[in-house]
mmCIF file of N, CA and C in Angstrom:
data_model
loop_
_atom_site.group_PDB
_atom_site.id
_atom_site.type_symbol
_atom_site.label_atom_id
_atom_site.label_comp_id
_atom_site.label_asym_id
_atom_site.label_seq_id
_atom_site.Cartn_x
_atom_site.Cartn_y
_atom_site.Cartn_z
ATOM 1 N N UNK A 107 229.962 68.658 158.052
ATOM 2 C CA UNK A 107 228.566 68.648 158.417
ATOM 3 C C UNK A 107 228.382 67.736 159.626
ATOM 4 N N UNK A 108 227.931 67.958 160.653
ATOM 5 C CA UNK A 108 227.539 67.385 161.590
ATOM 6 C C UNK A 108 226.216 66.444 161.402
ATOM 7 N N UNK A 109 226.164 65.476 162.361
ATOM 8 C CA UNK A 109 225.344 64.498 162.323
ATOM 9 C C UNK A 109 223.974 64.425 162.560
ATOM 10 N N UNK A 110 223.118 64.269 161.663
ATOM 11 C CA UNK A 110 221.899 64.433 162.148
ATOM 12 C C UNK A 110 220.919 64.320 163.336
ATOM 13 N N UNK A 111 220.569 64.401 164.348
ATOM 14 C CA UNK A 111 219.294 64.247 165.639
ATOM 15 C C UNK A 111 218.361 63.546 165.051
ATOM 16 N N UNK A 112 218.074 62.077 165.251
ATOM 17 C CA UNK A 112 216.589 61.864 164.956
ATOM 18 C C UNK A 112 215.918 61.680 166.394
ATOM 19 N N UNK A 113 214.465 62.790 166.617
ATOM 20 C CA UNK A 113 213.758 62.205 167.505
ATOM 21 C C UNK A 113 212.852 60.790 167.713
ATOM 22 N N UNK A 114 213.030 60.535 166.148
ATOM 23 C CA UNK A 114 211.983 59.125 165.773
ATOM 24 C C UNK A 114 212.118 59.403 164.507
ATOM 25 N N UNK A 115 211.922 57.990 163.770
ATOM 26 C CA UNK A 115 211.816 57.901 161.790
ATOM 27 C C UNK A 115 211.440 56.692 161.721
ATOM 28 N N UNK A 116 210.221 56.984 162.082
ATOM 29 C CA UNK A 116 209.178 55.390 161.816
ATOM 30 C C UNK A 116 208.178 55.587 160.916
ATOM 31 N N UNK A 117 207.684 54.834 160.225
ATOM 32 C CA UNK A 117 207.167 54.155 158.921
ATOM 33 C C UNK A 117 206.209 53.166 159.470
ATOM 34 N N UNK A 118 204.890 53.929 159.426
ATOM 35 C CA UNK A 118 203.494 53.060 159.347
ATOM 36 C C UNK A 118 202.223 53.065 159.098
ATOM 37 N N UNK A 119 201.789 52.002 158.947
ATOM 38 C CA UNK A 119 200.557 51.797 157.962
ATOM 39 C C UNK A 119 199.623 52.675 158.369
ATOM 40 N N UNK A 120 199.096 53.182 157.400
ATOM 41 C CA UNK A 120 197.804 54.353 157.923
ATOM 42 C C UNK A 120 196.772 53.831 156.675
ATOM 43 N N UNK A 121 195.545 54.490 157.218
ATOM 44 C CA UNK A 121 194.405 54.370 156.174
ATOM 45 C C UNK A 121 193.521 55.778 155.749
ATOM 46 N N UNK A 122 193.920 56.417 155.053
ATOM 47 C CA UNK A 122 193.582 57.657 154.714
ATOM 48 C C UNK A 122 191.882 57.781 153.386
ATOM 49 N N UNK A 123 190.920 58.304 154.230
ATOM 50 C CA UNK A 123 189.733 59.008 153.425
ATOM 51 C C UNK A 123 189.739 60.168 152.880
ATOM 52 N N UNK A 124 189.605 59.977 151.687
ATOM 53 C CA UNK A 124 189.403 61.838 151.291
ATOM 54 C C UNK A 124 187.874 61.954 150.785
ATOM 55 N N UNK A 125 187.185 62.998 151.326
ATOM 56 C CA UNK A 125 185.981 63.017 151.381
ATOM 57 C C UNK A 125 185.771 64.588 151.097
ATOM 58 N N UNK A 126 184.722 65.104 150.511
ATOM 59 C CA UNK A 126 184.498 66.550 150.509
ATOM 60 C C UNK A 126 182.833 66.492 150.458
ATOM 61 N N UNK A 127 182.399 67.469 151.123
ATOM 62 C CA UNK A 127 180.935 68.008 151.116
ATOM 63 C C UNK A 127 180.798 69.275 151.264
ATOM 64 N N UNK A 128 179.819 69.691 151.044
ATOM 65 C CA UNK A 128 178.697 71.194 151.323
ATOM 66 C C UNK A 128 178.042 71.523 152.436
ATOM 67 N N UNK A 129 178.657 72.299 153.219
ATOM 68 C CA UNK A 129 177.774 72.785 154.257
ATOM 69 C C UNK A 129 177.091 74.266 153.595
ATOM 70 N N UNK A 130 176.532 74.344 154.765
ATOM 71 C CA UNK A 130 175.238 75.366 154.110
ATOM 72 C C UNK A 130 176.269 77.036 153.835
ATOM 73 N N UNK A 131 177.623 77.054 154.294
ATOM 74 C CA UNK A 131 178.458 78.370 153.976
ATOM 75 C C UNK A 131 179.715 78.050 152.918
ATOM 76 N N UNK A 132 179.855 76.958 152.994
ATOM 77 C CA UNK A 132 181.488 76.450 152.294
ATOM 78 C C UNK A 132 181.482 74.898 152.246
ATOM 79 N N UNK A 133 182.449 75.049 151.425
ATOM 80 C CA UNK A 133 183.096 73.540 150.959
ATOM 81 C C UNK A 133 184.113 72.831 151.900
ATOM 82 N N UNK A 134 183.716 71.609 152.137
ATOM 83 C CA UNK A 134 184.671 70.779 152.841
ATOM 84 C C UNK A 134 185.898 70.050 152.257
ATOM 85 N N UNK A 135 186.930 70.060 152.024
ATOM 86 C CA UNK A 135 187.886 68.897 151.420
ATOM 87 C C UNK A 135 188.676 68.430 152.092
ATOM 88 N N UNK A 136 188.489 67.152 152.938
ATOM 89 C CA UNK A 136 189.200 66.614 153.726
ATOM 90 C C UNK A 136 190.215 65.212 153.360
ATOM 91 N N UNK A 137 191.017 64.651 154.094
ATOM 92 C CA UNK A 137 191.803 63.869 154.291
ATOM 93 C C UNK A 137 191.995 63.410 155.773
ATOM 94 N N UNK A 138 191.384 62.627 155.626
ATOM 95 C CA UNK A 138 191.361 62.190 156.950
ATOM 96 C C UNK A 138 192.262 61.063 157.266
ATOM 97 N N UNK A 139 193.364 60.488 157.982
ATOM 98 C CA UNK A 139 194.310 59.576 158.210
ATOM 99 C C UNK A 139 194.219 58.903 159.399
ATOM 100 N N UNK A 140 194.135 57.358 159.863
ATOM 101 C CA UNK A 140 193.737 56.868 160.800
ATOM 102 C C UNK A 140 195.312 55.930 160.973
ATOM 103 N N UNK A 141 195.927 56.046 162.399
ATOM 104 C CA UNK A 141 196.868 55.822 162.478
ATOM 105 C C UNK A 141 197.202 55.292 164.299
ATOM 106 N N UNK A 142 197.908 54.319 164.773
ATOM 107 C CA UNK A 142 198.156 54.052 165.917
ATOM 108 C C UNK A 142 198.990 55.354 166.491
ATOM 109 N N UNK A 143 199.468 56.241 166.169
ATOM 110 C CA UNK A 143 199.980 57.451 166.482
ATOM 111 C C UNK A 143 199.107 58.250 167.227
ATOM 112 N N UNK A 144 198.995 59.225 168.406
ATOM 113 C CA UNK A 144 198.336 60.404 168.708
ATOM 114 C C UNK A 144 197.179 59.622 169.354
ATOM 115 N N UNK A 145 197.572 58.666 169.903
ATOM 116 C CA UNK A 145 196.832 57.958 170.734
ATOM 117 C C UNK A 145 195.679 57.631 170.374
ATOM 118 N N UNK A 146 195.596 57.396 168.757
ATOM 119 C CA UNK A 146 194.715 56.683 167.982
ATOM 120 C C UNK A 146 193.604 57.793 167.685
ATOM 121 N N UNK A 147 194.030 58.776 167.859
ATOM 122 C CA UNK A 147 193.258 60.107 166.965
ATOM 123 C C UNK A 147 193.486 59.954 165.451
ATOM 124 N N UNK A 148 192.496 60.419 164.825
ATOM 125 C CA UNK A 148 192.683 60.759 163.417
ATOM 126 C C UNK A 148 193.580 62.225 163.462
ATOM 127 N N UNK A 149 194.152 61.914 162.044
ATOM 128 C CA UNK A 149 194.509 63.575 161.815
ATOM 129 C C UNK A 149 194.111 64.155 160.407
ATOM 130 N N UNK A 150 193.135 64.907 160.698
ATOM 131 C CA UNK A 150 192.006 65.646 159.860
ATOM 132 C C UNK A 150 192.700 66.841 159.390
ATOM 133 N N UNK A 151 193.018 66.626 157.829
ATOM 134 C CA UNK A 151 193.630 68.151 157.052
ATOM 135 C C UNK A 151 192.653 68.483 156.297
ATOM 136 N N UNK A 152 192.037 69.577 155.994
ATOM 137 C CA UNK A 152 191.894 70.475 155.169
ATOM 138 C C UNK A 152 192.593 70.869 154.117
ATOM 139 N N UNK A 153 192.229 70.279 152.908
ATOM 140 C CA UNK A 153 193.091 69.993 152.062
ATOM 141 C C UNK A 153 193.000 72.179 151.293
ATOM 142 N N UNK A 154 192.053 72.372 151.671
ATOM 143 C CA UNK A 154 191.742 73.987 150.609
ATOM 144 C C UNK A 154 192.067 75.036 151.519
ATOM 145 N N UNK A 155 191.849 74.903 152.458
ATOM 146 C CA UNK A 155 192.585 75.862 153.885
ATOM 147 C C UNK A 155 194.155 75.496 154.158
ATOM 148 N N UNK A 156 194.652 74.479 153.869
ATOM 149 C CA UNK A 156 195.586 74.162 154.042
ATOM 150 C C UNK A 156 196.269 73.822 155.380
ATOM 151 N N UNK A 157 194.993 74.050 156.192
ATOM 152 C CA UNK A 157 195.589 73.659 158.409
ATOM 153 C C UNK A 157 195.159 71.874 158.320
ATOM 154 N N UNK A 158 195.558 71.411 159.417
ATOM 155 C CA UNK A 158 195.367 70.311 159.761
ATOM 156 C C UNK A 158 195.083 70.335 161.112
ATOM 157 N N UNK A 159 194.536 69.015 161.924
ATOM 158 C CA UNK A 159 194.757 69.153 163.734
ATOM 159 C C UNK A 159 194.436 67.528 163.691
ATOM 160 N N UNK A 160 194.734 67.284 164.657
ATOM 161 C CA UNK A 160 194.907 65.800 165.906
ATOM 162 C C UNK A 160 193.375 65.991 166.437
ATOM 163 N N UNK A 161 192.252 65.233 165.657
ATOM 164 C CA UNK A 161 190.968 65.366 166.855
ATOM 165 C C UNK A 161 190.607 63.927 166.941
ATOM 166 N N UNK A 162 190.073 64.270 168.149
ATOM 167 C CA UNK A 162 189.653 62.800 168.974
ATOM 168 C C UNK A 162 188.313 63.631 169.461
ATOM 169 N N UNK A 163 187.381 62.495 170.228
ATOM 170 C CA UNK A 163 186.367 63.309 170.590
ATOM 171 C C UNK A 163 186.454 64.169 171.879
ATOM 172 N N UNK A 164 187.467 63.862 172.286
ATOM 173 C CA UNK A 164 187.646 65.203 173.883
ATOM 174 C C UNK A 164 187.954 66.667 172.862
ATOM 175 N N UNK A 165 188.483 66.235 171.962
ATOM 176 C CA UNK A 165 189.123 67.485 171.214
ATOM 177 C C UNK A 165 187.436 68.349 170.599
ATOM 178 N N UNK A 166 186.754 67.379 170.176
ATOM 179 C CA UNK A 166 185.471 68.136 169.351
ATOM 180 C C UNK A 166 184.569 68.550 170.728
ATOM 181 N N UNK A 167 184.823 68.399 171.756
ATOM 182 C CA UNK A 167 183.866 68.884 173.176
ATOM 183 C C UNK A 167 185.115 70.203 173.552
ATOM 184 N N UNK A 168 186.063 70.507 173.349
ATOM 185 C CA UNK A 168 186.545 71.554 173.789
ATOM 186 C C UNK A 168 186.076 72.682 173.009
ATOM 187 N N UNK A 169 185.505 73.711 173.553
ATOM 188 C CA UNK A 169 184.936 75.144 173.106
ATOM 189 C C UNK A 169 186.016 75.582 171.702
ATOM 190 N N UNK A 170 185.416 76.457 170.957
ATOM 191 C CA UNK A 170 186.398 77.002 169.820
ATOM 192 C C UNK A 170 187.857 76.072 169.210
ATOM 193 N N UNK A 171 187.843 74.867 170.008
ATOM 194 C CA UNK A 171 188.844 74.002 169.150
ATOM 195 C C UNK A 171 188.687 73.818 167.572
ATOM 196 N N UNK A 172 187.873 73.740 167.316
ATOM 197 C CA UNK A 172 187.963 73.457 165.378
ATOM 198 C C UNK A 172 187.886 74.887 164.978
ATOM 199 N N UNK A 173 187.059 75.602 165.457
ATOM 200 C CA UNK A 173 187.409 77.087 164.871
ATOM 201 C C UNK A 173 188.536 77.947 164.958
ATOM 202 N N UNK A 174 189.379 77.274 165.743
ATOM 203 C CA UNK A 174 190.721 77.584 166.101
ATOM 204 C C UNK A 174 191.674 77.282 164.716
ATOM 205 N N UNK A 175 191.691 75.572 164.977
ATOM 206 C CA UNK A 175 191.996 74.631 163.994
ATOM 207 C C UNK A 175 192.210 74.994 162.545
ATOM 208 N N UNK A 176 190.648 75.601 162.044
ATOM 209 C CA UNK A 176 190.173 75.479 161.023
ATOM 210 C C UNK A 176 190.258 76.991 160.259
ATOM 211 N N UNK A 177 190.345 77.677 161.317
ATOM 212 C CA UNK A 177 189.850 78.973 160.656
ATOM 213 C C UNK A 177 188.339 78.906 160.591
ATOM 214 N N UNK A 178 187.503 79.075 161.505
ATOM 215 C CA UNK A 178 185.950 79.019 160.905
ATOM 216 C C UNK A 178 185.192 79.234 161.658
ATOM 217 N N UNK A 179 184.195 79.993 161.633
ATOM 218 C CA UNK A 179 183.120 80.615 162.120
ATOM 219 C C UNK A 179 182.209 79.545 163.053
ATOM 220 N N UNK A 180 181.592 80.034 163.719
ATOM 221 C CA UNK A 180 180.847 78.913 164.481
ATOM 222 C C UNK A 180 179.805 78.139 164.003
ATOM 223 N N UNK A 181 178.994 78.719 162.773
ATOM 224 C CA UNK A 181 178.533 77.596 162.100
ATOM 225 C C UNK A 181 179.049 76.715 161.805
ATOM 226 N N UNK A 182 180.302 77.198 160.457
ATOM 227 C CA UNK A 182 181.035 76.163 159.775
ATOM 228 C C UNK A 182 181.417 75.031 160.539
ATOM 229 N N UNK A 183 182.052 75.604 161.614
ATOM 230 C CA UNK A 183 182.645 74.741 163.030
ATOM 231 C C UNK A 183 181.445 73.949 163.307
ATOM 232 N N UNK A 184 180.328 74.111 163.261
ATOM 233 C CA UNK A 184 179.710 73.259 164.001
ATOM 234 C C UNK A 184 178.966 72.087 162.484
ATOM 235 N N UNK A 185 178.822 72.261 161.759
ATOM 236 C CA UNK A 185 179.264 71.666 160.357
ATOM 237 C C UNK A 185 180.472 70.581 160.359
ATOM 238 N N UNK A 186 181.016 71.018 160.502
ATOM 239 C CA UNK A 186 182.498 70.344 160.663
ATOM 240 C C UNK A 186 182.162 68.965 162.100
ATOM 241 N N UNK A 187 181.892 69.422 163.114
ATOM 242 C CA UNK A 187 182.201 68.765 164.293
ATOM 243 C C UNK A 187 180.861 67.864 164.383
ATOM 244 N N UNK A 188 179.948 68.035 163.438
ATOM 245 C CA UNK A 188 178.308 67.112 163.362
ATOM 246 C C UNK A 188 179.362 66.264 162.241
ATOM 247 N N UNK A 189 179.821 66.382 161.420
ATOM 248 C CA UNK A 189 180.356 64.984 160.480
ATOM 249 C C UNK A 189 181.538 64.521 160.874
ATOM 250 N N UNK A 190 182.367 65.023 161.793
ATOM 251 C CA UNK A 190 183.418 64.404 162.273
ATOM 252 C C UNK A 190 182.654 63.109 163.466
ATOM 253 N N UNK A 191 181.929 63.769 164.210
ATOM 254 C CA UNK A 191 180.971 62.538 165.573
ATOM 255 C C UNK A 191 180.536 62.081 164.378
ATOM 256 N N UNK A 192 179.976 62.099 163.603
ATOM 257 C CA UNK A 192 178.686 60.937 162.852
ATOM 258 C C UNK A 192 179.771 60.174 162.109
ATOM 259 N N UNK A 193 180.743 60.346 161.235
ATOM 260 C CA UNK A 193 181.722 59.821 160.258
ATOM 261 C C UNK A 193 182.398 58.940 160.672
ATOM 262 N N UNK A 194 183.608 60.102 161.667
ATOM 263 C CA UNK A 194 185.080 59.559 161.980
ATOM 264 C C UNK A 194 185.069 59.371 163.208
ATOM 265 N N UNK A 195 184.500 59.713 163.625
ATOM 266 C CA UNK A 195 184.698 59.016 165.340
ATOM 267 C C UNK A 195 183.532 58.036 166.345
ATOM 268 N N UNK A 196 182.922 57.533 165.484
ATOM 269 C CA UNK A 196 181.776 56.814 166.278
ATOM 270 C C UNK A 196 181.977 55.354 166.043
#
């Protein structure tokens, strides 16, 4: 067996929220992880959809980014991106 490649195997402290709410179409269940990684973006999973993404707030001003992300309609998306600015990124 040949020797493993590590690109990196670092180990660090994070602070993770799990939070769920009701928007007016669907259920939210998140995990949210705050970490010096990703240039100090959170990384926001969807714990019932099962996607995750890297958002920062340049990321929630780019067009169809969370509906991309998320799988989700432009309400939901915009559901999503009103409690991410008010919550996790302000």
């Amino acid at each position: 067996m040949t020797e493993r490649f590590f690109l990196y195997d670092d180990v660090e402290e994070t602070k993770t929220r799990f939070v769920s709410f009701m928007g007016e179409n669907q259920r939210f269940d998140l995990a949210i992880t705050k970490t010096d990684r990703h240039y100090g973006k959170p990384l926001v999973l969807d714990i019932q959809g099962g996607r995750f993404a890297i958002i920062g707030p340049d990321d929630l001003e780019e067009p169809g980014y969370l509906e991309h992300a998320f799988n989700l309609n432009e309400e939901d998306a915009h559901e999503l991106r009103e409690f991410l600015e008010e919550e996790v990124l302000s």
